[in-house]
Tab-separated table of C-alpha atoms in Angstrom:
chain	number	residue	atom	x	y	z
A	1	MET	CA	-3.213	8.994	7.311
A	2	LYS	CA	-4.022	6.180	4.870
A	3	ILE	CA	-1.240	3.567	4.785
A	4	THR	CA	-0.660	0.755	2.292
A	5	PHE	CA	1.914	-1.969	2.960
A	6	LEU	CA	3.688	-3.892	0.194
A	7	THR	CA	5.285	-7.125	1.361
A	8	THR	CA	6.010	-10.738	0.454
A	9	ASP	CA	4.911	-14.178	1.625
A	10	ASP	CA	7.094	-14.805	4.669
A	11	PRO	CA	5.412	-17.061	7.258
A	12	ILE	CA	8.471	-17.158	9.521
A	13	TYR	CA	9.365	-13.589	10.512
A	14	LEU	CA	6.769	-11.154	9.157
A	15	PRO	CA	3.539	-12.313	10.871
A	16	ALA	CA	4.849	-11.115	14.263
A	17	PHE	CA	6.052	-7.878	12.642
A	18	PHE	CA	2.633	-7.102	11.188
A	19	ASP	CA	0.813	-8.165	14.349
A	20	ARG	CA	2.657	-5.486	16.291
A	21	LEU	CA	2.298	-2.863	13.545
A	22	LEU	CA	-1.400	-3.379	12.962
A	23	GLY	CA	-1.995	-3.398	16.688
A	24	GLN	CA	-0.847	0.238	16.652
A	25	PHE	CA	-1.797	1.424	13.161
A	26	GLY	CA	-4.527	-0.977	12.053
A	27	GLU	CA	-7.114	1.779	11.730
A	28	GLU	CA	-4.819	3.824	9.454
A	29	THR	CA	-3.944	0.809	7.269
A	30	GLN	CA	-5.928	0.531	4.046
A	31	ALA	CA	-4.461	-2.792	2.972
A	32	VAL	CA	-1.498	-5.145	3.027
A	33	TYR	CA	-0.599	-6.307	-0.480
A	34	MET	CA	1.559	-9.378	-0.961
A	35	VAL	CA	3.700	-9.714	-4.073
A	36	PRO	CA	5.258	-13.001	-5.276
A	37	PRO	CA	8.499	-13.704	-3.335
A	38	LEU	CA	10.400	-14.599	-6.493
A	39	TYR	CA	12.497	-12.510	-8.829
A	40	LYS	CA	11.366	-12.010	-12.421
A	41	ASN	CA	11.248	-15.185	-14.534
A	42	GLN	CA	12.337	-17.335	-11.578
A	43	THR	CA	10.244	-20.364	-10.663
A	44	ALA	CA	9.786	-21.689	-7.116
A	45	LEU	CA	11.937	-24.696	-8.049
A	46	GLN	CA	14.734	-22.471	-9.338
A	47	ALA	CA	14.642	-20.419	-6.121
A	48	ALA	CA	14.830	-23.593	-4.015
A	49	ILE	CA	17.756	-24.916	-6.063
A	50	ARG	CA	19.642	-21.615	-5.689
A	51	TYR	CA	19.130	-21.648	-1.913
A	52	TYR	CA	20.287	-25.289	-1.717
A	53	ARG	CA	23.371	-24.639	-3.829
A	54	THR	CA	24.279	-21.618	-1.706
A	55	PHE	CA	23.596	-22.841	1.835
A	56	GLY	CA	23.805	-26.608	1.428
A	57	LEU	CA	21.623	-29.406	2.754
A	58	ILE	CA	21.640	-28.255	6.391
A	59	GLY	CA	20.614	-24.727	5.468
A	60	PHE	CA	17.952	-25.930	3.060
A	61	PHE	CA	16.569	-28.455	5.564
A	62	GLY	CA	16.484	-25.820	8.314
A	63	LEU	CA	14.489	-23.456	6.140
A	64	ALA	CA	12.056	-26.214	5.139
A	65	VAL	CA	11.499	-27.158	8.792
A	66	ARG	CA	10.871	-23.536	9.843
A	67	ILE	CA	8.395	-23.001	7.006
A	68	GLY	CA	6.666	-26.285	7.799
A	69	MET	CA	6.327	-25.388	11.471
A	70	ALA	CA	4.912	-21.965	10.624
A	71	LYS	CA	2.345	-23.431	8.253
A	72	ALA	CA	1.386	-26.123	10.769
A	73	ARG	CA	0.575	-23.310	13.223
A	74	ARG	CA	-1.303	-21.501	10.436
A	75	GLN	CA	1.066	-18.608	10.912
A	76	SER	CA	0.841	-16.101	8.079
A	77	ILE	CA	0.542	-12.418	7.264
A	78	ALA	CA	-2.938	-13.126	5.904
A	79	SER	CA	-4.145	-14.537	9.236
A	80	VAL	CA	-2.708	-11.550	11.116
A	81	CYS	CA	-4.505	-9.145	8.776
A	82	LYS	CA	-7.755	-11.036	9.311
A	83	GLN	CA	-7.365	-10.735	13.093
A	84	HIS	CA	-6.938	-6.979	12.752
A	85	ALA	CA	-9.708	-6.598	10.131
A	86	VAL	CA	-7.252	-5.302	7.509
A	87	LEU	CA	-7.591	-6.080	3.803
A	88	PHE	CA	-5.001	-8.565	2.517
A	89	GLU	CA	-4.627	-9.225	-1.213
A	90	LEU	CA	-2.148	-10.515	-3.787
A	91	VAL	CA	-0.775	-8.131	-6.417
A	92	LEU	CA	1.540	-9.339	-9.172
A	93	ASP	CA	3.079	-6.028	-10.250
A	94	ILE	CA	3.190	-3.049	-7.906
A	95	ASN	CA	4.190	-0.717	-10.767
A	96	ALA	CA	1.271	-1.665	-13.032
A	97	GLU	CA	-0.959	1.232	-14.054
A	98	LYS	CA	-4.074	-0.585	-12.842
A	99	PHE	CA	-2.647	-1.008	-9.352
A	100	ARG	CA	-1.395	2.568	-9.210
A	101	GLU	CA	-4.806	3.823	-10.285
A	102	HIS	CA	-6.396	1.777	-7.507
A	103	LEU	CA	-4.102	3.396	-4.929
A	104	ARG	CA	-4.788	6.827	-6.399
A	105	GLU	CA	-8.549	6.352	-6.192
A	106	ALA	CA	-8.237	5.051	-2.623
A	107	GLY	CA	-6.372	8.220	-1.629
A	108	THR	CA	-3.312	6.378	-0.339
A	109	ASP	CA	-1.120	8.777	1.653
A	110	LEU	CA	1.846	6.554	2.476
A	111	ILE	CA	3.290	3.363	0.977
A	112	ILE	CA	5.578	1.181	3.089
A	113	SER	CA	7.716	-1.632	1.702
A	114	VAL	CA	8.358	-4.511	4.094
A	115	SER	CA	10.699	-6.974	2.338
A	116	CYS	CA	8.959	-6.279	-0.973
A	117	PRO	CA	11.180	-7.825	-3.698
A	118	GLN	CA	10.008	-5.501	-6.489
A	119	ILE	CA	11.781	-2.207	-7.206
A	120	PHE	CA	9.626	0.925	-6.990
A	121	LYS	CA	9.460	2.943	-10.205
A	122	LYS	CA	9.187	6.734	-10.283
A	123	SER	CA	5.449	6.712	-11.049
A	124	LEU	CA	4.767	4.703	-7.889
A	125	ILE	CA	7.206	6.668	-5.718
A	126	GLU	CA	5.544	9.959	-6.621
A	127	LEU	CA	1.985	8.696	-6.093
A	128	PRO	CA	1.358	8.907	-2.310
A	129	ARG	CA	1.111	12.336	-0.671
A	130	LEU	CA	3.450	11.384	2.184
A	131	GLY	CA	5.892	9.351	0.103
A	132	CYS	CA	7.185	5.770	0.095
A	133	LEU	CA	9.164	4.194	2.919
A	134	ASN	CA	11.359	1.110	2.939
A	135	ILE	CA	12.760	-0.846	5.882
A	136	HIS	CA	16.282	-2.245	5.556
A	137	GLY	CA	17.955	-4.491	8.111
A	138	ALA	CA	21.303	-2.717	8.329
A	139	ILE	CA	22.952	0.557	9.330
A	140	LEU	CA	22.554	2.352	6.015
A	141	PRO	CA	24.407	3.319	3.924
A	142	GLN	CA	26.398	0.235	4.997
A	143	TYR	CA	25.223	-3.182	3.774
A	144	ARG	CA	22.912	-2.063	1.018
A	145	GLY	CA	21.576	-4.854	-1.186
A	146	VAL	CA	20.661	-8.486	-0.508
A	147	LEU	CA	20.641	-10.426	2.790
A	148	PRO	CA	22.321	-7.805	4.993
A	149	SER	CA	21.770	-9.954	8.117
A	150	PHE	CA	23.814	-12.786	6.607
A	151	TRP	CA	26.614	-10.490	5.488
A	152	MET	CA	26.928	-8.731	8.847
A	153	LEU	CA	27.335	-12.060	10.631
A	154	ALA	CA	29.694	-13.405	7.950
A	155	ASN	CA	31.855	-10.315	8.359
A	156	GLU	CA	31.784	-10.758	12.152
A	157	GLU	CA	30.387	-7.309	12.832
A	158	LYS	CA	29.784	-6.382	16.466
A	159	LYS	CA	26.882	-4.047	15.786
A	160	ALA	CA	23.871	-4.193	13.465
A	161	GLY	CA	20.921	-1.965	12.809
A	162	VAL	CA	17.619	-1.242	11.135
A	163	SER	CA	17.069	1.745	8.862
A	164	ILE	CA	13.885	3.318	7.531
A	165	TYR	CA	14.144	5.711	4.617
A	166	TYR	CA	12.175	7.514	1.923
A	167	VAL	CA	12.962	5.655	-1.290
A	168	ASN	CA	14.108	6.954	-4.644
A	169	GLU	CA	14.772	5.020	-7.855
A	170	LYS	CA	18.134	3.671	-6.651
A	171	ILE	CA	18.518	0.529	-4.516
A	172	ASP	CA	18.555	1.170	-0.753
A	173	ALA	CA	19.011	4.878	-1.312
A	174	GLY	CA	17.075	8.031	-0.509
A	175	GLU	CA	16.509	9.974	2.705
A	176	LEU	CA	16.955	8.375	6.105
A	177	CYS	CA	14.150	9.063	8.583
A	178	GLY	CA	14.764	6.462	11.282
A	179	GLN	CA	17.572	4.197	12.447
A	180	SER	CA	18.152	1.863	15.381
A	181	ILE	CA	21.571	0.356	16.181
A	182	PHE	CA	22.006	-2.693	18.414
A	183	GLU	CA	24.617	-5.235	19.494
A	184	ILE	CA	24.998	-8.587	17.748
A	185	LEU	CA	24.823	-11.292	20.399
A	186	PRO	CA	27.648	-13.864	20.683
A	187	SER	CA	26.890	-17.190	18.951
A	188	GLU	CA	23.568	-15.819	17.673
A	189	SER	CA	22.127	-17.812	14.753
A	190	LEU	CA	21.056	-16.088	11.563
A	191	ASP	CA	17.489	-17.223	12.288
A	192	SER	CA	17.347	-15.694	15.777
A	193	PHE	CA	19.175	-12.584	14.573
A	194	ILE	CA	16.613	-11.943	11.822
A	195	ALA	CA	13.723	-12.510	14.245
A	196	ARG	CA	15.206	-10.000	16.699
A	197	SER	CA	15.925	-7.520	13.915
A	198	LYS	CA	12.300	-7.672	12.702
A	199	LYS	CA	11.066	-7.016	16.239
A	200	ILE	CA	13.305	-3.955	16.486
A	201	ALA	CA	12.174	-2.843	13.024
A	202	ALA	CA	8.516	-2.966	14.076
A	203	GLY	CA	9.205	-0.734	17.062
A	204	LEU	CA	11.207	1.698	14.934
A	205	LEU	CA	8.487	1.909	12.290
A	206	ILE	CA	5.854	2.640	14.940
A	207	GLU	CA	8.086	5.481	16.141
A	208	VAL	CA	8.580	6.820	12.596
A	209	LEU	CA	4.858	6.673	11.804
A	210	GLY	CA	4.114	8.567	14.988
A	211	LYS	CA	6.484	11.339	13.892
A	212	ILE	CA	4.980	11.440	10.390
A	213	LYS	CA	1.520	11.713	11.898
A	214	ALA	CA	2.685	14.517	14.205
A	215	GLY	CA	4.529	16.315	11.397
A	216	THR	CA	7.890	16.087	13.186
A	217	ILE	CA	9.709	13.621	10.912
A	218	THR	CA	13.215	14.561	9.722
A	219	ARG	CA	14.864	13.416	6.482
A	220	THR	CA	18.618	13.063	5.931
A	221	PRO	CA	20.010	12.126	2.477
A	222	LEU	CA	22.046	8.903	2.499
A	223	ASN	CA	25.632	9.331	1.340
A	224	LEU	CA	26.192	6.211	-0.762
A	225	THR	CA	29.897	6.949	-1.226
A	226	ASP	CA	30.381	6.075	2.456
A	227	GLY	CA	28.445	2.833	2.191
A	228	SER	CA	28.777	-0.718	0.911
A	229	TYR	CA	26.685	-2.993	-1.284
A	230	TYR	CA	26.297	-6.797	-1.190
A	231	SER	CA	24.608	-9.213	-3.570
A	232	TRP	CA	23.551	-12.856	-3.171
A	233	PRO	CA	26.258	-14.792	-1.238
A	234	ASP	CA	28.741	-16.995	-3.066
A	235	LYS	CA	30.251	-20.224	-1.694
A	236	GLU	CA	33.263	-18.444	-0.243
A	237	ALA	CA	31.014	-16.119	1.752
A	238	VAL	CA	29.059	-19.092	3.114
A	239	LYS	CA	32.322	-20.821	4.113
A	240	ARG	CA	33.371	-17.672	5.945
A	241	PHE	CA	30.000	-17.509	7.675
A	242	LEU	CA	30.154	-21.155	8.766
A	243	ALA	CA	33.699	-20.645	10.063
A	244	SER	CA	32.457	-17.927	12.414
A	245	LYS	CA	30.732	-18.513	15.751
A	246	HIS	CA	27.347	-17.990	14.094
A	247	ARG	CA	25.102	-20.600	12.481
A	248	LEU	CA	22.172	-20.472	10.081
A	249	TRP	CA	19.629	-22.114	12.422
């Protein structure tokens, strides 16, 4: 089974995720490709301004400190890949014909999205023999969309989850093949919640990959009519979050 991961540059939460994954499936992994963490036509400055305007000075400062600490420790997905002797490269457009041809020639069997910000097009979805998987930090079909961890805490949910599914051309839709549900801890910060969720996601993905390898995986279509969808938070949502017992950092 030849696996390719598509991800983004996250030095805070994803290095530990990939360290655990590659410890189990490093030999099956062809490469980990990092795509730019920004949306189309958005500069790094524009992304920083949007985060500041949404979460305020405390939120922005907390993020800057966490990123600074991670970089000071030389914590990165690239360093984890190097430790496990796995190819790590930057790719600008995962749907580009040149990149798809590269995957085709390499005989890629399975593509896995880990916080990849680019939407898979049909030509990419249909390329690998074993399909394309995505990991979403919520109990799908609930909390589809952006920042599900934030929204679950803002809405004062008692339970959260991680879902793994075979993607189609819709957002956070397709066929569910793995799901783990867990309790949200009292007074848990968004930072600690995301870190715990990523740890659970790594364990779930290892379980799913084992089933795919053994040929015992099951696929259940997601019923989107029973779900919910959230976009980038507005100021009212942030006020509601800050009024709860949870904090950003």
